[in-house]
Short mmCIF file of C-alpha atoms and ligand atoms in Angstrom, two decimals:
data_model
loop_
_atom_site.label_atom_id
_atom_site.label_comp_id
_atom_site.label_asym_id
_atom_site.label_seq_id
_atom_site.Cartn_x
_atom_site.Cartn_y
_atom_site.Cartn_z
CA MET A 1 14.45 -98.49 -126.23
CA LYS A 2 11.00 -99.97 -124.93
CA GLU A 3 13.89 -103.03 -123.42
CA LEU A 4 16.23 -100.05 -122.39
CA ILE A 5 13.74 -99.02 -120.26
CA ILE A 6 12.24 -101.84 -118.74
CA ASP A 7 15.63 -103.34 -118.33
CA LEU A 8 16.67 -99.70 -116.60
CA LYS A 9 13.34 -99.88 -113.79
CA ASN A 10 13.80 -103.54 -113.39
CA GLN A 11 17.58 -102.48 -112.40
CA ILE A 12 16.02 -100.08 -109.91
CA LEU A 13 13.06 -102.04 -108.83
CA GLN A 14 15.89 -104.17 -107.78
CA GLU A 15 18.14 -101.73 -106.08
CA ILE A 16 14.93 -100.38 -103.67
CA LYS A 17 14.42 -104.06 -102.56
CA ASP A 18 17.81 -104.37 -101.86
CA VAL A 19 17.92 -101.11 -99.75
CA LYS A 20 18.69 -101.71 -96.20
CA GLU A 21 18.60 -98.52 -94.58
CA LYS A 22 16.99 -95.74 -94.89
CA ASP A 23 19.53 -92.81 -95.91
CA LYS A 24 20.05 -94.68 -99.16
CA ILE A 25 16.39 -94.84 -100.40
CA GLU A 26 16.22 -91.08 -100.94
CA ASP A 27 19.73 -90.91 -102.50
CA ILE A 28 18.17 -93.66 -104.94
CA LYS A 29 14.81 -90.61 -105.66
CA VAL A 30 17.60 -88.20 -106.39
CA LYS A 31 19.93 -90.73 -108.35
CA TYR A 32 17.47 -91.87 -111.10
CA LEU A 33 14.30 -89.76 -110.02
CA GLY A 34 15.89 -86.36 -110.35
CA LYS A 35 16.78 -83.31 -112.57
CA LYS A 36 19.95 -84.64 -113.35
CA GLY A 37 18.78 -88.50 -112.81
CA LYS A 38 19.21 -91.09 -115.11
CA PHE A 39 15.72 -92.17 -115.31
CA THR A 40 14.81 -88.29 -116.68
CA SER A 41 17.72 -88.52 -118.74
CA ILE A 42 16.10 -91.18 -121.34
CA LEU A 43 13.62 -88.42 -122.16
CA ARG A 44 16.11 -86.62 -123.52
CA ASN A 45 16.92 -89.71 -126.26
CA MET A 46 13.34 -89.27 -127.47
CA SER A 47 14.65 -87.65 -129.98
CA SER A 48 15.86 -91.37 -131.32
CA VAL A 49 12.69 -92.71 -131.33
CA SER A 50 10.37 -92.49 -134.24
CA LYS A 51 7.04 -90.14 -134.35
CA GLU A 52 4.70 -93.09 -134.21
CA GLU A 53 6.01 -94.56 -130.57
CA ARG A 54 7.25 -91.56 -129.42
CA PRO A 55 3.16 -90.95 -127.50
CA LYS A 56 3.82 -94.94 -126.52
CA ILE A 57 7.58 -94.71 -125.32
CA GLY A 58 6.53 -92.09 -123.34
CA GLU A 59 3.48 -93.34 -121.36
CA LEU A 60 5.28 -96.41 -120.73
CA ILE A 61 8.18 -93.68 -119.10
CA ASN A 62 5.60 -92.44 -117.00
CA ILE A 63 4.20 -95.52 -115.66
CA SER A 64 7.15 -96.83 -114.91
CA LYS A 65 7.95 -93.56 -113.16
CA ASN A 66 5.18 -93.84 -110.94
CA GLU A 67 6.10 -97.75 -110.58
CA ILE A 68 9.44 -96.67 -109.17
CA GLU A 69 8.02 -94.12 -106.66
CA GLU A 70 5.62 -95.88 -105.25
CA LYS A 71 7.67 -98.45 -104.54
CA ILE A 72 10.15 -95.90 -103.07
CA ASN A 73 7.41 -94.49 -100.96
CA GLU A 74 6.72 -97.89 -99.84
CA LYS A 75 10.09 -98.99 -99.05
CA ILE A 76 9.99 -95.32 -97.05
CA GLU A 77 6.72 -96.03 -95.20
CA ILE A 78 8.41 -99.64 -94.01
CA PHE A 79 11.70 -97.79 -92.48
CA ASN A 80 9.09 -95.84 -90.79
CA LYS A 81 7.54 -98.14 -89.55
CA ILE A 82 10.76 -100.58 -88.05
CA GLU A 83 11.98 -97.21 -86.64
CA LEU A 84 8.36 -96.53 -84.67
CA GLU A 85 8.43 -100.39 -83.59
CA GLU A 86 12.14 -100.08 -82.27
CA ARG A 87 11.79 -96.61 -80.16
CA ILE A 88 8.63 -98.58 -78.43
CA LYS A 89 10.89 -101.43 -77.57
CA ARG A 90 13.50 -99.00 -75.95
CA GLU A 91 10.72 -96.71 -74.25
CA THR A 92 8.43 -99.22 -72.83
CA ILE A 93 8.79 -99.58 -69.26
CA ASP A 94 8.03 -103.29 -67.85
CA VAL A 95 6.06 -102.54 -64.82
CA THR A 96 6.75 -106.83 -64.30
CA ILE A 97 10.66 -106.14 -63.90
CA ASN A 98 11.76 -107.81 -60.40
CA LYS A 99 13.18 -105.14 -57.99
CA LYS A 100 14.01 -104.45 -54.44
CA ILE A 101 10.45 -103.99 -52.55
CA VAL A 102 11.36 -100.55 -50.40
CA ASN A 103 10.16 -101.06 -47.31
CA ILE A 104 7.69 -98.46 -46.71
CA GLY A 105 7.00 -98.73 -43.09
CA HIS A 106 3.73 -99.19 -41.53
CA ARG A 107 1.47 -98.16 -38.43
CA HIS A 108 2.87 -98.71 -35.17
CA PRO A 109 0.87 -101.53 -33.06
CA LEU A 110 -0.90 -99.11 -30.56
CA ASN A 111 -2.52 -97.14 -33.23
CA GLN A 112 -3.58 -100.33 -35.44
CA VAL A 113 -5.50 -101.15 -32.30
CA LYS A 114 -6.55 -97.60 -31.47
CA GLU A 115 -8.32 -97.31 -34.60
CA GLU A 116 -9.45 -101.18 -35.28
CA LEU A 117 -11.26 -99.80 -31.43
CA GLU A 118 -12.13 -96.30 -33.26
CA ASN A 119 -13.10 -98.35 -35.82
CA PHE A 120 -15.86 -100.81 -33.93
CA PHE A 121 -17.19 -98.33 -32.32
CA VAL A 122 -18.40 -96.05 -34.74
CA SER A 123 -19.75 -99.18 -36.20
CA MET A 124 -22.42 -99.28 -33.15
CA GLY A 125 -23.04 -95.49 -33.61
CA PHE A 126 -20.35 -93.94 -31.46
CA SER A 127 -19.17 -90.29 -32.91
CA VAL A 128 -15.08 -90.09 -32.53
CA VAL A 129 -14.62 -87.03 -30.15
CA ASP A 130 -10.37 -86.09 -28.94
CA GLY A 131 -9.40 -83.73 -26.26
CA PRO A 132 -6.48 -81.84 -25.16
CA GLU A 133 -3.75 -84.15 -23.43
CA ILE A 134 -3.06 -80.94 -21.23
CA GLU A 135 -5.93 -80.63 -19.04
CA THR A 136 -7.25 -78.64 -16.53
CA VAL A 137 -7.58 -80.06 -12.49
CA GLU A 138 -11.37 -78.86 -12.92
CA ASN A 139 -11.93 -81.36 -15.94
CA ASN A 140 -9.62 -83.81 -14.89
CA PHE A 141 -11.15 -84.51 -11.71
CA ASN A 142 -13.18 -81.57 -10.16
CA LYS A 143 -16.24 -81.69 -12.37
CA LEU A 144 -15.93 -85.99 -11.94
CA ASN A 145 -16.39 -85.56 -8.51
CA SER A 146 -13.49 -86.56 -7.86
CA PRO A 147 -12.84 -86.12 -3.81
CA LEU A 148 -10.22 -83.17 -3.07
CA ASP A 149 -8.85 -86.60 -0.90
CA HIS A 150 -8.69 -88.42 -3.62
CA PRO A 151 -5.09 -90.81 -3.79
CA SER A 152 -4.97 -90.09 -7.64
CA ARG A 153 -4.72 -86.68 -7.32
CA GLU A 154 -1.65 -86.29 -5.18
CA MET A 155 1.78 -85.26 -6.67
CA SER A 156 3.09 -88.49 -6.57
CA ASP A 157 0.51 -89.43 -9.43
CA THR A 158 -0.11 -86.93 -11.56
CA PHE A 159 2.31 -84.84 -13.83
CA TYR A 160 1.10 -80.93 -12.68
CA ILE A 161 2.63 -78.24 -14.60
CA ASP A 162 0.90 -75.51 -12.46
CA LYS A 163 -2.15 -75.45 -10.00
CA ASP A 164 -4.37 -75.30 -12.31
CA LEU A 165 -2.64 -77.33 -15.38
CA LEU A 166 -1.83 -81.07 -15.96
CA LEU A 167 -1.27 -83.91 -18.21
CA ARG A 168 -4.44 -85.99 -18.11
CA THR A 169 -4.41 -88.57 -16.00
CA HIS A 170 -7.28 -90.56 -17.68
CA THR A 171 -9.28 -89.98 -21.10
CA SER A 172 -13.09 -88.62 -19.12
CA PRO A 173 -12.20 -84.80 -18.91
CA VAL A 174 -12.78 -85.90 -22.95
CA GLN A 175 -16.13 -86.38 -21.38
CA ILE A 176 -16.34 -83.63 -19.32
CA ARG A 177 -15.87 -81.42 -22.14
CA THR A 178 -18.53 -82.87 -24.59
CA MET A 179 -21.13 -82.91 -21.62
CA MET A 180 -20.58 -79.33 -21.43
CA SER A 181 -20.69 -78.73 -25.37
CA THR A 182 -22.83 -80.61 -26.46
CA LYS A 183 -26.88 -81.37 -25.46
CA PRO A 184 -27.76 -85.37 -25.05
CA PRO A 185 -28.58 -87.49 -26.77
CA ILE A 186 -24.44 -88.40 -26.61
CA LYS A 187 -22.65 -91.42 -27.46
CA MET A 188 -19.11 -90.59 -28.06
CA VAL A 189 -15.78 -92.48 -27.37
CA SER A 190 -12.40 -90.65 -27.04
CA ALA A 191 -8.38 -92.06 -27.73
CA GLY A 192 -5.46 -90.80 -26.95
CA ARG A 193 -2.03 -90.63 -24.58
CA THR A 194 -2.60 -90.23 -20.75
CA PHE A 195 -0.33 -89.60 -18.24
CA ARG A 196 0.52 -90.95 -14.75
CA PHE A 197 3.74 -90.35 -12.58
CA ASP A 198 4.56 -94.34 -12.69
CA GLU A 199 7.82 -96.26 -12.12
CA VAL A 200 8.25 -98.33 -15.18
CA ASP A 201 7.70 -102.03 -15.41
CA ASP A 202 6.68 -104.83 -17.70
CA THR A 203 3.07 -103.50 -17.04
CA HIS A 204 3.33 -99.54 -16.38
CA SER A 205 4.58 -96.96 -18.67
CA PRO A 206 4.09 -92.89 -17.17
CA MET A 207 2.63 -92.76 -20.67
CA PHE A 208 0.27 -94.80 -21.68
CA HIS A 209 -3.19 -94.91 -24.09
CA GLN A 210 -6.86 -94.65 -23.05
CA ILE A 211 -10.29 -95.30 -24.87
CA GLU A 212 -13.19 -94.18 -23.18
CA GLY A 213 -17.03 -94.39 -23.76
CA LEU A 214 -19.89 -91.52 -22.77
CA VAL A 215 -23.35 -92.44 -23.65
CA VAL A 216 -26.36 -90.31 -22.22
CA ASP A 217 -30.14 -89.56 -22.82
CA GLU A 218 -33.41 -90.35 -21.17
CA ASN A 219 -33.58 -93.74 -19.68
CA ILE A 220 -30.08 -95.11 -19.46
CA ASN A 221 -29.67 -98.01 -17.42
CA MET A 222 -27.11 -100.56 -16.27
CA SER A 223 -28.45 -103.28 -18.57
CA ASN A 224 -27.60 -101.00 -21.75
CA LEU A 225 -24.19 -100.06 -19.95
CA ILE A 226 -23.71 -104.38 -20.10
CA ASP A 227 -25.33 -105.23 -23.35
CA THR A 228 -23.23 -102.45 -25.06
CA LEU A 229 -19.74 -103.87 -23.28
CA ASN A 230 -20.89 -107.48 -23.85
CA THR A 231 -21.30 -106.67 -27.46
CA PHE A 232 -18.28 -105.20 -28.04
CA ILE A 233 -16.03 -107.88 -25.71
CA LYS A 234 -17.92 -110.84 -28.26
CA GLU A 235 -17.20 -108.75 -31.57
CA PHE A 236 -13.56 -107.39 -30.98
CA PHE A 237 -12.44 -110.67 -29.22
CA GLY A 238 -14.25 -113.46 -30.42
CA LYS A 239 -17.60 -115.05 -29.90
CA ASP A 240 -16.59 -117.56 -27.22
CA MET A 241 -15.37 -114.58 -24.65
CA LYS A 242 -16.89 -114.22 -21.09
CA THR A 243 -17.87 -111.22 -19.00
CA ARG A 244 -17.52 -110.66 -15.16
CA TYR A 245 -18.38 -107.56 -13.96
CA ARG A 246 -17.47 -107.00 -10.25
CA PRO A 247 -18.26 -104.28 -8.11
CA HIS A 248 -15.71 -101.19 -7.81
CA TYR A 249 -15.81 -97.83 -7.07
CA PHE A 250 -14.64 -94.84 -9.14
CA PRO A 251 -15.91 -90.79 -8.13
CA PHE A 252 -17.41 -90.03 -11.64
CA THR A 253 -19.86 -93.45 -11.93
CA GLU A 254 -22.15 -94.97 -9.64
CA PRO A 255 -22.75 -98.16 -9.42
CA SER A 256 -19.13 -98.75 -10.55
CA ALA A 257 -18.14 -101.95 -11.72
CA GLU A 258 -14.52 -103.66 -13.05
CA VAL A 259 -14.95 -105.98 -15.87
CA ASP A 260 -13.25 -109.50 -16.26
CA VAL A 261 -12.77 -111.08 -19.40
CA SER A 262 -12.33 -114.65 -20.65
CA CYS A 263 -8.17 -115.11 -19.87
CA PHE A 264 -6.78 -114.23 -24.37
CA ASN A 265 -4.25 -117.34 -23.85
CA CYS A 266 -6.68 -120.13 -22.63
CA LYS A 267 -9.99 -118.62 -23.32
CA GLY A 268 -11.14 -119.76 -19.76
CA LYS A 269 -10.01 -123.73 -19.10
CA GLY A 270 -7.29 -122.03 -16.88
CA CYS A 271 -3.57 -121.86 -17.80
CA ASN A 272 -0.47 -120.19 -16.54
CA VAL A 273 -1.10 -116.56 -18.33
CA CYS A 274 -4.18 -116.50 -15.85
CA ASN A 275 -2.91 -117.88 -12.90
CA GLY A 276 -5.44 -120.65 -13.03
CA THR A 277 -7.88 -118.89 -12.77
CA GLY A 278 -9.73 -118.61 -16.73
CA TRP A 279 -9.97 -114.67 -16.39
CA SER A 280 -7.96 -112.11 -18.14
CA MET A 281 -8.51 -109.22 -15.40
CA GLU A 282 -9.24 -105.74 -14.97
CA LEU A 283 -9.34 -105.43 -18.59
CA LEU A 284 -12.42 -102.37 -18.44
CA GLY A 285 -13.74 -100.13 -15.53
CA CYS A 286 -17.16 -98.45 -16.05
CA GLY A 287 -20.19 -97.57 -14.50
CA MET A 288 -23.56 -95.35 -14.36
CA VAL A 289 -22.30 -91.52 -14.95
CA HIS A 290 -23.08 -89.86 -11.01
CA PRO A 291 -25.49 -87.55 -10.73
CA ASN A 292 -23.39 -84.90 -9.58
CA VAL A 293 -21.24 -85.14 -12.57
CA LEU A 294 -23.71 -84.84 -14.85
CA GLU A 295 -24.78 -81.76 -12.75
CA ALA A 296 -21.55 -80.31 -13.02
CA CYS A 297 -21.77 -80.45 -16.85
CA GLY A 298 -25.24 -78.65 -16.94
CA ILE A 299 -27.08 -81.76 -17.53
CA ASP A 300 -30.43 -82.44 -15.47
CA SER A 301 -30.28 -85.43 -14.15
CA LYS A 302 -33.58 -85.89 -13.19
CA LYS A 303 -34.22 -86.25 -16.83
CA TYR A 304 -31.21 -87.47 -18.22
CA SER A 305 -28.96 -90.64 -16.86
CA GLY A 306 -25.49 -92.65 -19.05
CA PHE A 307 -23.01 -94.71 -19.00
CA ALA A 308 -19.34 -94.42 -19.48
CA PHE A 309 -16.97 -97.18 -19.76
CA GLY A 310 -12.52 -96.32 -19.96
CA MET A 311 -9.73 -99.14 -20.94
CA GLY A 312 -6.01 -98.71 -21.86
CA ILE A 313 -5.10 -99.29 -24.91
CA ASP A 314 -1.56 -100.85 -24.64
CA ARG A 315 -3.32 -103.42 -21.55
CA ILE A 316 -5.48 -104.43 -25.18
CA THR A 317 -2.57 -104.26 -27.43
CA MET A 318 -0.42 -106.59 -24.89
CA VAL A 319 -2.98 -108.96 -24.59
CA LYS A 320 -4.38 -108.82 -28.58
CA HIS A 321 -0.01 -109.74 -29.62
CA LYS A 322 0.54 -111.58 -26.26
CA ILE A 323 3.43 -109.26 -25.28
CA ASN A 324 4.80 -109.50 -21.95
CA ASN A 325 6.67 -106.34 -21.90
CA ILE A 326 4.62 -102.69 -22.01
CA ARG A 327 8.45 -101.53 -22.89
CA LEU A 328 8.46 -103.12 -26.38
CA LEU A 329 5.60 -100.77 -26.96
CA TYR A 330 8.13 -97.40 -26.33
CA ASP A 331 11.39 -98.56 -27.84
CA ASN A 332 10.23 -98.54 -31.40
CA ASP A 333 12.46 -101.59 -32.15
CA LYS A 334 12.47 -101.87 -35.73
CA ARG A 335 12.78 -105.38 -35.52
CA PHE A 336 9.99 -105.83 -33.33
CA LEU A 337 7.48 -102.90 -34.56
CA GLU A 338 8.20 -105.13 -37.99
CA GLN A 339 5.68 -108.06 -36.41
CA PHE A 340 2.98 -106.41 -37.07
N1 LIG B 401 -11.38 -93.01 -16.01
C1 LIG B 401 -10.61 -94.52 -15.61
C2 LIG B 401 -9.41 -94.67 -15.64
O1 LIG B 401 -9.02 -93.81 -16.04
C3 LIG B 401 -11.30 -95.22 -16.09
C4 LIG B 401 -13.22 -95.35 -16.75
C5 LIG B 401 -13.25 -94.58 -17.53
C6 LIG B 401 -13.53 -95.73 -15.42
C7 LIG B 401 -15.15 -94.35 -17.35
C8 LIG B 401 -15.45 -95.55 -15.68
C9 LIG B 401 -15.88 -94.90 -16.57
O2 LIG B 401 -9.53 -95.66 -14.72
#
């Protein structure tokens, strides 16, 4: 009897060991340990065992049964583990996989330069102010001390909407708006689109971009202006850049100047880009805010003074990236834009 039990147990253990599928292990459980299972039926043959031996055989049967159950559970666990590993393998995403990279585009070079300029002036303590593209004649000309007979007022230069409204010809009306709404000290820049009735050529477009700065406080003088602009030119374009201030006329500043900067190509040595002069001409306009402008905005010109400057963002983008035709900035040809 003892041998019979041990033999059967070993046979079952071997069968468990050999099982290759999870379902089969359940079958084995039923086949041997179930109510009608082979192992259970041995118990029924206990009548042939002598009374003395019965407890020992009973114990052996129980131990064997436990051992078989343990092995079955172990095997089930192994199957579960394999299943889990396969699932993890199946569901894992390889983030390093080589895929075609989707081209998501980027900012237009004009917007990149606009943002760089704004960020620079913010780092110098200026705030950034926005203004509308449709302006009043009052803000665009009158309050800027622009004489009624100034050529820029003429229909040929300005896009008029009606007699009082126009597309702003420069960003200077944002200065007016700021001075009307804010008490000094004022330190602001404003960048955006501007419009003039110009024929399109390599350097002109009826829509272009300016950035404009204004500082108003007590005791603001010309050396503050020159120091601010020289710092800007050197930090923004390079330490070796020189500046040259030439007297000029703007209705809203007095005195006024135009600023030339060392040629971006030859850095001042003289080349064919600068016609041998070593200078990039008329990069900025600037001056001390005219007292009439301060007064028109309700600022006491005896107490306060200010300086202002303005420049073309298109022009700066063109010299920065060595672009020789302004049309390229507005054609929106992807082959061109993708270079920046
Ligand atoms: N608004 C002037 C222009 O469009 C530029 C400028 C701004 C000049 C501020 C002086 C001061 O040409």
